[in-house]
Every structure is written in structure tokens, then in C-alpha cells.
Amino acid sequence: MHIHEPKFPWEAVHMDWVTALPASRDKRYNACLVIVDRYSKTPIFLPCNKDDTAMDKALLLWSRVISHTGLFKNIISDRYSKFTSALWTNIHRLFGTKLCFSTAYHPQTDGLAERMIQTLEDIIRRICAYGLEFKDSDGFTHNWCTLIPALELAYKTSVHSSTRQTAAMLEKGCNPQLPADTLRKDLIEIHPKASSFKIMLYKVKHHAKKSINDAFE
């Protein structure tokens, strides 16, 4: 089936699941749902569990993605269609609507999209392999699933090889402010945890960028 190129962000998305990841500290997550906007190449990484049902993933999509992007017109995935159909049916149940318009499921992908998904999966596995952790002032230890937002931000603000622009620029029309853009370097660290947290953020950014560069090589 021919895939029509989208004319605006979040009209069409690529979707895949990265499995066999190390369990999160609370044992809730061992997989990651990867969603990529075909238009802007903006990724969203959602920690999940490999045993999640279609309704579980529908709730995750609704709360973390669709409430911000709106409903997609096309889903492109090489995953089996039965699960994806059940996923989409449950999303419409959450909306209170009938599945009566032409939301299309394409059980295939093209070469560019396949490489993009594989790259993102490789980046996630690499960031997990670094084993970055940070214990905050409340004693909570952040691991790969709580550091995923830093990986998202690093990817969104990296120039994509096919578009020659960042995903953020194509999606929003501007690049987001980064912590380094807003923090003054001459400020005194008044809390010992602040310095440690800043070092952790630097490490996450460094390893995320390295993972992205290594994956593209």
C-alpha cells in the first residue's frame, strides 16, 4: 500500500516497540514504545512493559501523545496488525467515538523510516548500556526510563541527515531553549545537590549525543 507523505506534523507516525531492555528500578518498565512523526522526524519515547495490553498502550498514547498532538491519520509499523487494530479500537473507546473514518494502518515501512526506527532503537539501547543513574535529594534513583526525556531533547535538537534541520524546527518552527542557554555560569551553587545534578545532566547530554552519532555512523 502506498504511503502518502504527510503535509503537516503528526498526520502520520511510525510506531515500534523496543523490547528486552533492563528492568527499571521499580520493575514497572522493560520496554519502550517509539513513536516518530513522519513529517518532522520528532520522536517520542514511552517507557512501558512488554506485557502491556492494547488498552494499556492506548491509555499511554492518549495521556502522553494524542492529548498534545491530536489524532493521527496514518500509523506505519511492521508490527502485527491484530495488536495495532486492537490498540486503535481502544483509543477510540477512550474518545467515545466509533472507528468510522479512514485512519489507516500500514503494515510495512520504507527504507528511510526503517533506518530511522533502527537508529532510535539503537540509541535507546546504548543509553541503557551506559547505566547512567542519579540519586536526588529525596533518595530517588533515576535510571534509563527517567532519563529518556533528556534523550528525546537531544534527538529533537540534532540536525537530521534527510531534512538538514532539527525535528523541533520542523515541528514547532523554532528550536527549544536548552539548559545551557539559560543558566548563568557565574552563579554560586547554593545547594550541594545542584552541582551533582548539573554534572548528571551534562553526562546524559554527552552520552545521548554520542549515542546518536555512533548510531548514525
mmCIF file of C-alpha atoms in Angstrom:
data_model
loop_
_atom_site.group_PDB
_atom_site.id
_atom_site.type_symbol
_atom_site.label_atom_id
_atom_site.label_comp_id
_atom_site.label_asym_id
_atom_site.label_seq_id
_atom_site.Cartn_x
_atom_site.Cartn_y
_atom_site.Cartn_z
ATOM 1 C CA MET A 1 0.000 0.000 0.000
ATOM 2 C CA HIS A 2 1.340 3.410 -0.976
ATOM 3 C CA ILE A 3 2.143 5.736 1.913
ATOM 4 C CA HIS A 4 1.019 9.303 1.245
ATOM 5 C CA GLU A 5 3.520 11.842 2.501
ATOM 6 C CA PRO A 6 2.047 13.989 5.309
ATOM 7 C CA LYS A 7 1.536 17.720 4.816
ATOM 8 C CA PHE A 8 1.773 18.692 8.486
ATOM 9 C CA PRO A 9 3.181 17.351 11.789
ATOM 10 C CA TRP A 10 1.601 14.281 13.391
ATOM 11 C CA GLU A 11 -0.570 13.424 10.399
ATOM 12 C CA ALA A 12 1.351 10.167 10.010
ATOM 13 C CA VAL A 13 3.500 8.347 12.561
ATOM 14 C CA HIS A 14 5.876 5.421 12.653
ATOM 15 C CA MET A 15 5.448 3.138 15.642
ATOM 16 C CA ASP A 16 7.580 0.346 17.057
ATOM 17 C CA TRP A 17 8.445 -1.321 20.365
ATOM 18 C CA VAL A 18 11.950 -1.731 21.756
ATOM 19 C CA THR A 19 11.965 -4.807 23.968
ATOM 20 C CA ALA A 20 14.476 -6.704 26.124
ATOM 21 C CA LEU A 21 15.603 -3.546 27.918
ATOM 22 C CA PRO A 22 16.892 -3.753 31.505
ATOM 23 C CA ALA A 23 14.088 -3.510 34.044
ATOM 24 C CA SER A 24 13.607 -0.131 35.668
ATOM 25 C CA ARG A 25 14.391 0.177 39.362
ATOM 26 C CA ASP A 26 10.719 -0.207 40.297
ATOM 27 C CA LYS A 27 10.405 -3.174 37.864
ATOM 28 C CA ARG A 28 7.493 -1.490 36.034
ATOM 29 C CA TYR A 29 9.245 -0.944 32.702
ATOM 30 C CA ASN A 30 11.302 -3.250 30.497
ATOM 31 C CA ALA A 31 10.411 -1.930 27.039
ATOM 32 C CA CYS A 32 9.927 1.349 25.200
ATOM 33 C CA LEU A 33 7.242 2.424 22.740
ATOM 34 C CA VAL A 34 8.839 4.523 19.980
ATOM 35 C CA ILE A 35 6.636 6.945 18.042
ATOM 36 C CA VAL A 36 8.075 9.142 15.296
ATOM 37 C CA ASP A 37 6.302 11.917 13.414
ATOM 38 C CA ARG A 38 6.922 11.176 9.731
ATOM 39 C CA TYR A 39 6.760 14.875 8.789
ATOM 40 C CA SER A 40 9.204 16.426 11.257
ATOM 41 C CA LYS A 41 11.036 13.271 12.451
ATOM 42 C CA THR A 42 10.159 14.230 16.053
ATOM 43 C CA PRO A 43 10.417 11.152 18.318
ATOM 44 C CA ILE A 44 8.527 10.316 21.482
ATOM 45 C CA PHE A 45 9.881 7.571 23.751
ATOM 46 C CA LEU A 46 7.411 5.996 26.178
ATOM 47 C CA PRO A 47 8.726 3.516 28.776
ATOM 48 C CA CYS A 48 6.322 0.585 29.005
ATOM 49 C CA ASN A 49 6.171 -3.137 29.762
ATOM 50 C CA LYS A 50 6.407 -5.888 27.166
ATOM 51 C CA ASP A 51 3.302 -7.492 28.698
ATOM 52 C CA ASP A 52 1.140 -4.358 28.386
ATOM 53 C CA THR A 53 -2.231 -4.926 26.752
ATOM 54 C CA ALA A 54 -3.610 -2.944 23.822
ATOM 55 C CA MET A 55 -5.681 -0.898 26.295
ATOM 56 C CA ASP A 56 -2.583 -0.195 28.419
ATOM 57 C CA LYS A 57 -0.781 1.213 25.389
ATOM 58 C CA ALA A 58 -3.901 3.099 24.282
ATOM 59 C CA LEU A 59 -4.020 4.848 27.669
ATOM 60 C CA LEU A 60 -0.305 5.622 27.369
ATOM 61 C CA LEU A 61 -0.761 7.081 23.880
ATOM 62 C CA TRP A 62 -3.753 9.141 24.951
ATOM 63 C CA SER A 63 -2.146 10.628 28.073
ATOM 64 C CA ARG A 64 1.344 11.235 26.664
ATOM 65 C CA VAL A 65 0.897 11.788 22.934
ATOM 66 C CA ILE A 66 -2.561 12.267 21.412
ATOM 67 C CA SER A 67 -3.630 14.818 24.030
ATOM 68 C CA HIS A 68 -0.791 17.022 22.701
ATOM 69 C CA THR A 69 -0.602 16.116 19.006
ATOM 70 C CA GLY A 70 -4.182 15.258 18.109
ATOM 71 C CA LEU A 71 -5.266 12.053 16.381
ATOM 72 C CA PHE A 72 -3.037 10.583 13.665
ATOM 73 C CA LYS A 73 -4.423 9.786 10.209
ATOM 74 C CA ASN A 74 -1.874 7.079 9.437
ATOM 75 C CA ILE A 75 0.099 4.586 11.530
ATOM 76 C CA ILE A 76 3.074 2.953 9.835
ATOM 77 C CA SER A 77 4.520 -0.110 11.514
ATOM 78 C CA ASP A 78 5.890 -3.543 10.730
ATOM 79 C CA ARG A 79 4.311 -4.960 13.878
ATOM 80 C CA TYR A 80 1.452 -7.409 13.527
ATOM 81 C CA SER A 81 -1.801 -5.772 12.530
ATOM 82 C CA LYS A 82 -4.043 -7.573 15.057
ATOM 83 C CA PHE A 83 -2.455 -5.819 18.043
ATOM 84 C CA THR A 84 -2.360 -2.442 16.297
ATOM 85 C CA SER A 85 -6.029 -2.754 15.313
ATOM 86 C CA ALA A 86 -6.928 -3.534 18.939
ATOM 87 C CA LEU A 87 -4.802 -0.585 20.062
ATOM 88 C CA TRP A 88 -6.630 1.795 17.732
ATOM 89 C CA THR A 89 -10.051 0.429 18.697
ATOM 90 C CA ASN A 90 -9.263 1.103 22.358
ATOM 91 C CA ILE A 91 -8.114 4.645 21.567
ATOM 92 C CA HIS A 92 -11.499 5.342 20.010
ATOM 93 C CA ARG A 93 -13.201 3.845 23.054
ATOM 94 C CA LEU A 94 -11.321 6.371 25.176
ATOM 95 C CA PHE A 95 -12.524 9.126 22.843
ATOM 96 C CA GLY A 96 -16.084 7.807 22.950
ATOM 97 C CA THR A 97 -16.126 7.678 19.151
ATOM 98 C CA LYS A 98 -16.688 4.959 16.590
ATOM 99 C CA LEU A 99 -13.862 3.811 14.358
ATOM 100 C CA CYS A 100 -15.609 5.012 11.215
ATOM 101 C CA PHE A 101 -13.115 7.283 9.456
ATOM 102 C CA SER A 102 -10.086 6.392 7.395
ATOM 103 C CA THR A 103 -7.331 6.050 9.971
ATOM 104 C CA ALA A 104 -5.023 3.799 8.028
ATOM 105 C CA TYR A 105 -2.679 1.141 9.344
ATOM 106 C CA HIS A 106 0.202 0.340 7.013
ATOM 107 C CA PRO A 107 1.871 -2.980 7.938
ATOM 108 C CA GLN A 108 5.137 -2.004 6.332
ATOM 109 C CA THR A 109 7.676 0.760 6.273
ATOM 110 C CA ASP A 110 10.071 2.325 3.777
ATOM 111 C CA GLY A 111 13.848 2.274 3.820
ATOM 112 C CA LEU A 112 14.304 5.708 5.377
ATOM 113 C CA ALA A 113 11.752 5.052 8.103
ATOM 114 C CA GLU A 114 13.225 1.632 8.823
ATOM 115 C CA ARG A 115 16.699 3.108 9.289
ATOM 116 C CA MET A 116 15.273 5.881 11.465
ATOM 117 C CA ILE A 117 13.449 3.440 13.752
ATOM 118 C CA GLN A 118 16.520 1.200 13.949
ATOM 119 C CA THR A 119 18.659 4.224 14.808
ATOM 120 C CA LEU A 120 16.311 5.282 17.608
ATOM 121 C CA GLU A 121 16.197 1.736 18.977
ATOM 122 C CA ASP A 122 19.996 1.600 18.901
ATOM 123 C CA ILE A 123 20.205 4.952 20.707
ATOM 124 C CA ILE A 124 17.871 3.717 23.463
ATOM 125 C CA ARG A 125 19.888 0.525 23.923
ATOM 126 C CA ARG A 126 23.135 2.493 24.022
ATOM 127 C CA ILE A 127 21.832 4.952 26.626
ATOM 128 C CA CYS A 128 20.708 1.951 28.724
ATOM 129 C CA ALA A 129 24.138 0.364 28.354
ATOM 130 C CA TYR A 130 25.811 3.450 29.847
ATOM 131 C CA GLY A 131 23.943 2.720 33.082
ATOM 132 C CA LEU A 132 23.572 6.382 33.997
ATOM 133 C CA GLU A 133 21.962 6.895 37.384
ATOM 134 C CA PHE A 134 21.460 9.852 39.701
ATOM 135 C CA LYS A 135 20.144 9.829 43.261
ATOM 136 C CA ASP A 136 18.261 13.037 44.045
ATOM 137 C CA SER A 137 17.819 14.795 47.390
ATOM 138 C CA ASP A 138 14.746 12.659 48.149
ATOM 139 C CA GLY A 139 16.761 9.484 47.734
ATOM 140 C CA PHE A 140 15.091 8.516 44.447
ATOM 141 C CA THR A 141 17.417 6.948 41.887
ATOM 142 C CA HIS A 142 16.761 7.928 38.283
ATOM 143 C CA ASN A 143 17.697 5.335 35.655
ATOM 144 C CA TRP A 144 17.155 4.900 31.888
ATOM 145 C CA CYS A 145 13.375 5.407 31.899
ATOM 146 C CA THR A 146 13.523 8.664 33.870
ATOM 147 C CA LEU A 147 16.396 9.929 31.714
ATOM 148 C CA ILE A 148 14.523 9.234 28.447
ATOM 149 C CA PRO A 149 13.320 12.891 28.237
ATOM 150 C CA ALA A 150 16.958 14.029 28.007
ATOM 151 C CA LEU A 151 17.456 11.610 25.121
ATOM 152 C CA GLU A 152 14.312 12.943 23.413
ATOM 153 C CA LEU A 153 15.547 16.512 23.740
ATOM 154 C CA ALA A 154 18.995 15.621 22.403
ATOM 155 C CA TYR A 155 17.459 13.972 19.334
ATOM 156 C CA LYS A 156 14.938 16.775 18.701
ATOM 157 C CA THR A 157 17.703 19.377 18.700
ATOM 158 C CA SER A 158 20.085 17.405 16.461
ATOM 159 C CA VAL A 159 20.148 18.165 12.732
ATOM 160 C CA HIS A 160 18.541 15.282 10.791
ATOM 161 C CA SER A 161 20.504 13.981 7.805
ATOM 162 C CA SER A 162 17.497 13.805 5.452
ATOM 163 C CA THR A 163 15.918 17.187 6.250
ATOM 164 C CA ARG A 164 19.058 19.205 7.150
ATOM 165 C CA GLN A 165 17.055 20.699 10.002
ATOM 166 C CA THR A 166 16.221 19.761 13.571
ATOM 167 C CA ALA A 167 12.988 17.920 14.286
ATOM 168 C CA ALA A 168 11.989 20.696 16.687
ATOM 169 C CA MET A 169 12.318 23.329 13.956
ATOM 170 C CA LEU A 170 10.104 21.378 11.540
ATOM 171 C CA GLU A 171 7.507 20.596 14.202
ATOM 172 C CA LYS A 172 7.338 23.920 16.082
ATOM 173 C CA GLY A 173 9.091 26.414 13.822
ATOM 174 C CA CYS A 174 11.824 27.079 16.386
ATOM 175 C CA ASN A 175 14.392 25.264 18.473
ATOM 176 C CA PRO A 176 13.706 24.944 22.212
ATOM 177 C CA GLN A 177 15.768 26.679 24.857
ATOM 178 C CA LEU A 178 18.277 24.273 26.337
ATOM 179 C CA PRO A 179 19.506 24.345 29.955
ATOM 180 C CA ALA A 180 22.907 25.577 28.789
ATOM 181 C CA ASP A 181 21.220 28.529 27.048
ATOM 182 C CA THR A 182 19.523 29.826 30.182
ATOM 183 C CA LEU A 183 21.826 29.004 33.093
ATOM 184 C CA ARG A 184 24.399 31.602 34.111
ATOM 185 C CA LYS A 185 27.840 30.120 34.564
ATOM 186 C CA ASP A 186 28.853 32.648 37.222
ATOM 187 C CA LEU A 187 26.148 31.707 39.736
ATOM 188 C CA ILE A 188 27.228 30.193 43.050
ATOM 189 C CA GLU A 189 25.915 26.673 43.742
ATOM 190 C CA ILE A 190 23.990 27.203 46.996
ATOM 191 C CA HIS A 191 22.850 23.573 47.258
ATOM 192 C CA PRO A 192 25.315 20.666 47.041
ATOM 193 C CA LYS A 193 22.783 18.570 45.107
ATOM 194 C CA ALA A 194 22.518 21.227 42.388
ATOM 195 C CA SER A 195 26.124 20.739 41.330
ATOM 196 C CA SER A 196 25.730 16.941 41.252
ATOM 197 C CA PHE A 197 22.533 17.238 39.236
ATOM 198 C CA LYS A 198 24.222 19.580 36.755
ATOM 199 C CA ILE A 199 27.037 17.069 36.295
ATOM 200 C CA MET A 200 24.494 14.300 35.740
ATOM 201 C CA LEU A 201 22.655 16.376 33.104
ATOM 202 C CA TYR A 202 25.943 17.045 31.346
ATOM 203 C CA LYS A 203 26.734 13.319 31.327
ATOM 204 C CA VAL A 204 23.291 12.471 29.962
ATOM 205 C CA LYS A 205 23.624 15.064 27.196
ATOM 206 C CA HIS A 206 27.147 13.887 26.369
ATOM 207 C CA HIS A 207 26.192 10.207 26.179
ATOM 208 C CA ALA A 208 22.941 10.939 24.311
ATOM 209 C CA LYS A 209 24.846 12.909 21.671
ATOM 210 C CA LYS A 210 27.498 10.183 21.475
ATOM 211 C CA SER A 211 24.805 7.523 21.103
ATOM 212 C CA ILE A 212 23.179 9.495 18.287
ATOM 213 C CA ASN A 213 26.498 9.996 16.481
ATOM 214 C CA ASP A 214 27.550 6.349 16.932
ATOM 215 C CA ALA A 215 24.174 5.097 15.702
ATOM 216 C CA PHE A 216 24.379 7.196 12.526
ATOM 217 C CA GLU A 217 27.900 6.022 11.682
#
